[in-house]
Amino acid sequence: MKRITQICSLLVLLLSFVEGSKIPRASNDTTINDWILDFVERHMDKDANPCEEFYRYATGKFNGLDDQDDIYSIPDIVILNFNNRMRTILDQLKDKDFTEANSVEEKVWRYYKTCLMASEATRSPKHYLELVSPDANLTWPQFAHEKDKWRQEDFNWLRTLAHLRRYGMENFIIRMNVQPDAKDTNKFVVNLHTPDAEKFQEADNISDLLINIGMDSNQVSSLASKLVRLDTDLFNLAEENKESVSLDEDGFTNEFYTLAELQNRTELQLQKYLKIVFGRSFNGSFKVEVQNIKYLEGLEEILHSYDKDVVVSYLMVKFVNFIMALDGSGPDGDSEKCLDAVRFQMEHANDFLYEDHYLGAKKLEEYTAEVQRIFEAIKQSFKNRIEKNHLNLSSVDVSALKEKLLAMTLTVGILPSKANHRRFVTDFYQGLELDSEPDFAKAQLEVLKLRTLRVLEQLDGAFSKNEGFFLLYDEISNNNPVPWFEVSGNTIVLVYEMLREPVLATEGQHDVFKMSLLGYLLTRKLMENFTPYFLPYDGKGNYGEVLRSFEDYPSYKEALACLNSTQTNNLAKRVIDVVSLGIAYDAYFGEGSQFDRKQPDFTEVPLKQLFLLSIAQWFLGDAKYLDYGAADTDEVRLSQAMRNLPNFGEIFNCPTSALLNSKEMWQVW
Ligand SMILES: *[C@@H]1O[C@H](CO)[C@@H](O)[C@H](O)[C@H]1NC(C)=O
Ligand SMILES: *[C@@H]1O[C@H](CO)[C@@H](O)[C@H](O)[C@H]1NC(C)=O
Ligand SMILES: *[C@@H]1O[C@H](CO)[C@@H](O)[C@H](O)[C@H]1NC(C)=O
Ligand SMILES: *[C@@H]1O[C@H](CO)[C@@H](O)[C@H](O)[C@H]1NC(C)=O
Ligand SMILES: *[C@@H]1O[C@H](CO)[C@@H](O)[C@H](O)[C@H]1NC(C)=O
Ligand SMILES: *[C@@H]1O[C@H](CO)[C@@H](O)[C@H](O)[C@H]1NC(C)=O
Ligand SMILES: *[C@@H]1O[C@H](CO)[C@@H](O)[C@H](O)[C@H]1NC(C)=O
């Protein structure tokens, strides 16, 4: 958290220099290659021995936050470049007459402008609460006209939860999402999960917030401690029932219940809840997917054991926390945050503007073709391994693997590739009314409501599959721009942010950088799809009959045990680190490679070394861009990957005794 804040403030400081600094802009062939080379070389510590300490050799001079030149990891540069471009696009809209009524341009511009101009009062927690009520005819207790006149009898926590859900707060008390059906991805289902509970921090912090939103300061401290207790009770309920999730005969943790059955078992009026959220009625025989019914069964008892004014305040505080964590809702509207607010909350419009006002159809086509060429080479490289069948898999399993692999696609951008994008976003934002009065909370709530509505509409088949892969997620991503993998579509999504230097430049960028920067990341995502958890999903993304017990293959177990022979915090990530490097390497240097493998004239560093050094740059700064959660240190991750690359010793002329020139290679596939 601290680190992110520091980066943000440094970025702000640096913004004024950016245009003239080392960040690559022109796709001038010398410039882009020189720039990436410089990026690599200035991080290298040539005093280290690559055969012993590759991580230090490749990244040892990376000074992190201390040195302005080096605060940029590759994704930081990508975001900065992207936001700079969007700022220019949006600034140009300022002088436009929006003659076409309701154009997407006008909506984006209004949201951005509102974010920049709106006063602090319009982005305060109190103001959000004035605009969002707990129920149709009910206010929050602190807004009741007279003390003690808050009408508790009208309050029902599940109805309030439903009202808040309409703004996208999906991961609280009950996590409710609309998702593709795992066994038939042509259909969507309503899924109820246990939320990822995030416990309150300090009671003091809650007291501050309660005072801030207008509560009587004499009452807040006792209320705050009750909120913490309720929060803890719910957290414990979720924790206690984590273990009780049972597998059905298909190895699935989720079960389907009719609403009538579910209401009977849990005492939760879920029909009413869904009616408020979706704005239409649900029949008692409607089936929903439930991950953990024991958790749902325990909810009513806990929530009933607290006074209603405590429960309503609990919902209110969580809603405020949800909103305040979003970009743009902080006290001031700085342009970087406002660009992020547009980028994350109106992401489809944002991408459309980037495409329509900057990239252009021709360039997009060129980038797409280039990305597909890289992806196909990676697929081919993995296919070669599957065919060698090092794991001694059955022929049924080998064909299933190949079918899944060959059907896997790469999707460029989040808009459906075959649709007319202007028409698509115009329809998508139909109904979003942003007025010109600069009230940020009002604008943001409208944006969130529209966005959430579109996510929910997927249940009724709102988006055609014929126009190309398209899926909407509730979660408002604060993630960095890296590709992600979507099992239901058997696809990797590469966001527009990454179609930029230094990751990808259409002109002049040497293939060694394309394959190390983009190629390696795409390989990692591909390999995620081939971990045991995702293997049973077939070429169409449906959970199927085959490859369910991959983990039981003796050869697979043996391979894992080998990789596990030096301590690791996360074996699954080690598998991906190691396997992806080998596959990307073979895709570039292996037989049949169509890529340019001539030694470039801009450097004397041998091509193969350059490839590995460039990949190492992804591991700068916590490898936070590669994936999330517990992992080994970057140093361990990178050296494990390198020590298991058969050619490593030869590439760096390592003596046979060197640490990273091991005779024992561990290969999974
Ligand atoms: C490309 O960059 C080189 C070196 O910075 C410069 O000399 C050359 O003029 C540039 N070419 C173009 C077309 O911008
Ligand atoms: C709110 O009040 C109006 C008018 O008094 C009434 O018609 C409506 O049914 C009430 N709505 C709810 C949800 O109680
Ligand atoms: C909670 O309050 C303390 C003391 O005021 C403050 O230092 C801390 O940053 C707050 N934590 C959060 C998450 O707001
Ligand atoms: C509700 O539960 C009761 C007792 O557990 C049972 O008798 C009844 O059939 C159930 N009704 C439905 C609709 O499942
Ligand atoms: C629910 O829908 C089914 C079929 O769509 C219908 O037969 C049934 O009567 C409905 N039940 C209720 C309670 O409306
Ligand atoms: C491969 O598997 C088959 C049975 O599926 C077994 O008979 C054979 O010994 C295995 N070969 C190796 C090299 O493990
Ligand atoms: C990896 O090794 C650790 C002990 O070092 C062990 O606890 C763990 O179960 C092993 N994992 C696998 C998948 O073999």
Short mmCIF file of N, CA and C in Angstrom, two decimals, residues 15 32 38 149 197 221 230 242 267 270 292 353 368 389 391 407 429 549 556 575 599:
data_model
loop_
_atom_site.label_atom_id
_atom_site.label_comp_id
_atom_site.label_asym_id
_atom_site.label_seq_id
_atom_site.Cartn_x
_atom_site.Cartn_y
_atom_site.Cartn_z
N LEU A 15 5.25 13.91 -13.77
CA LEU A 15 4.42 14.05 -14.97
C LEU A 15 4.89 15.15 -15.89
N ILE A 32 13.41 2.73 -30.29
CA ILE A 32 12.73 1.76 -29.44
C ILE A 32 13.69 0.67 -28.97
N ASP A 38 18.72 0.06 -23.22
CA ASP A 38 19.17 0.90 -22.13
C ASP A 38 18.45 0.54 -20.83
N LYS A 149 -36.15 8.97 15.57
CA LYS A 149 -37.32 8.81 14.71
C LYS A 149 -36.98 7.97 13.47
N ALA A 197 -13.89 -12.03 2.86
CA ALA A 197 -14.09 -11.07 3.94
C ALA A 197 -12.81 -10.30 4.22
N SER A 221 -18.50 6.01 19.50
CA SER A 221 -17.52 5.01 19.90
C SER A 221 -18.19 3.69 20.31
N LEU A 230 -19.82 -7.13 15.02
CA LEU A 230 -20.62 -7.72 13.95
C LEU A 230 -19.73 -8.18 12.79
N LYS A 242 -15.48 -22.32 5.62
CA LYS A 242 -14.58 -22.53 4.48
C LYS A 242 -14.34 -24.01 4.26
N GLU A 267 -33.72 -19.05 5.35
CA GLU A 267 -34.58 -17.97 5.85
C GLU A 267 -34.26 -16.62 5.20
N LEU A 270 -34.47 -14.36 -0.68
CA LEU A 270 -33.61 -14.11 -1.85
C LEU A 270 -34.41 -13.72 -3.09
N ASN A 292 -21.59 -22.33 -0.85
CA ASN A 292 -21.42 -22.78 0.52
C ASN A 292 -22.70 -22.48 1.29
N LEU A 353 -12.52 5.04 -27.30
CA LEU A 353 -11.91 6.32 -27.62
C LEU A 353 -10.45 6.16 -28.02
N THR A 368 -2.77 -6.46 -33.94
CA THR A 368 -3.46 -7.72 -33.71
C THR A 368 -2.75 -8.85 -34.46
N ASN A 389 5.32 -36.00 -25.33
CA ASN A 389 4.72 -36.77 -24.26
C ASN A 389 5.73 -37.25 -23.22
N LEU A 391 5.50 -36.79 -20.22
CA LEU A 391 4.79 -37.25 -19.02
C LEU A 391 4.14 -38.62 -19.18
N ALA A 407 -7.76 -24.90 -29.67
CA ALA A 407 -8.96 -24.05 -29.63
C ALA A 407 -8.72 -22.76 -28.87
N TYR A 429 -23.76 2.27 -23.46
CA TYR A 429 -23.93 3.40 -22.54
C TYR A 429 -25.27 4.10 -22.71
N SER A 549 -8.02 -35.95 -13.42
CA SER A 549 -7.13 -36.46 -12.37
C SER A 549 -5.68 -36.39 -12.82
N TYR A 556 3.73 -36.86 -13.48
CA TYR A 556 3.48 -35.47 -13.11
C TYR A 556 3.84 -35.24 -11.65
N VAL A 575 6.01 -23.83 -11.07
CA VAL A 575 5.78 -24.60 -12.30
C VAL A 575 5.61 -23.63 -13.48
N GLN A 599 21.78 -11.62 -34.96
CA GLN A 599 22.32 -10.74 -33.92
C GLN A 599 22.05 -9.29 -34.32
#
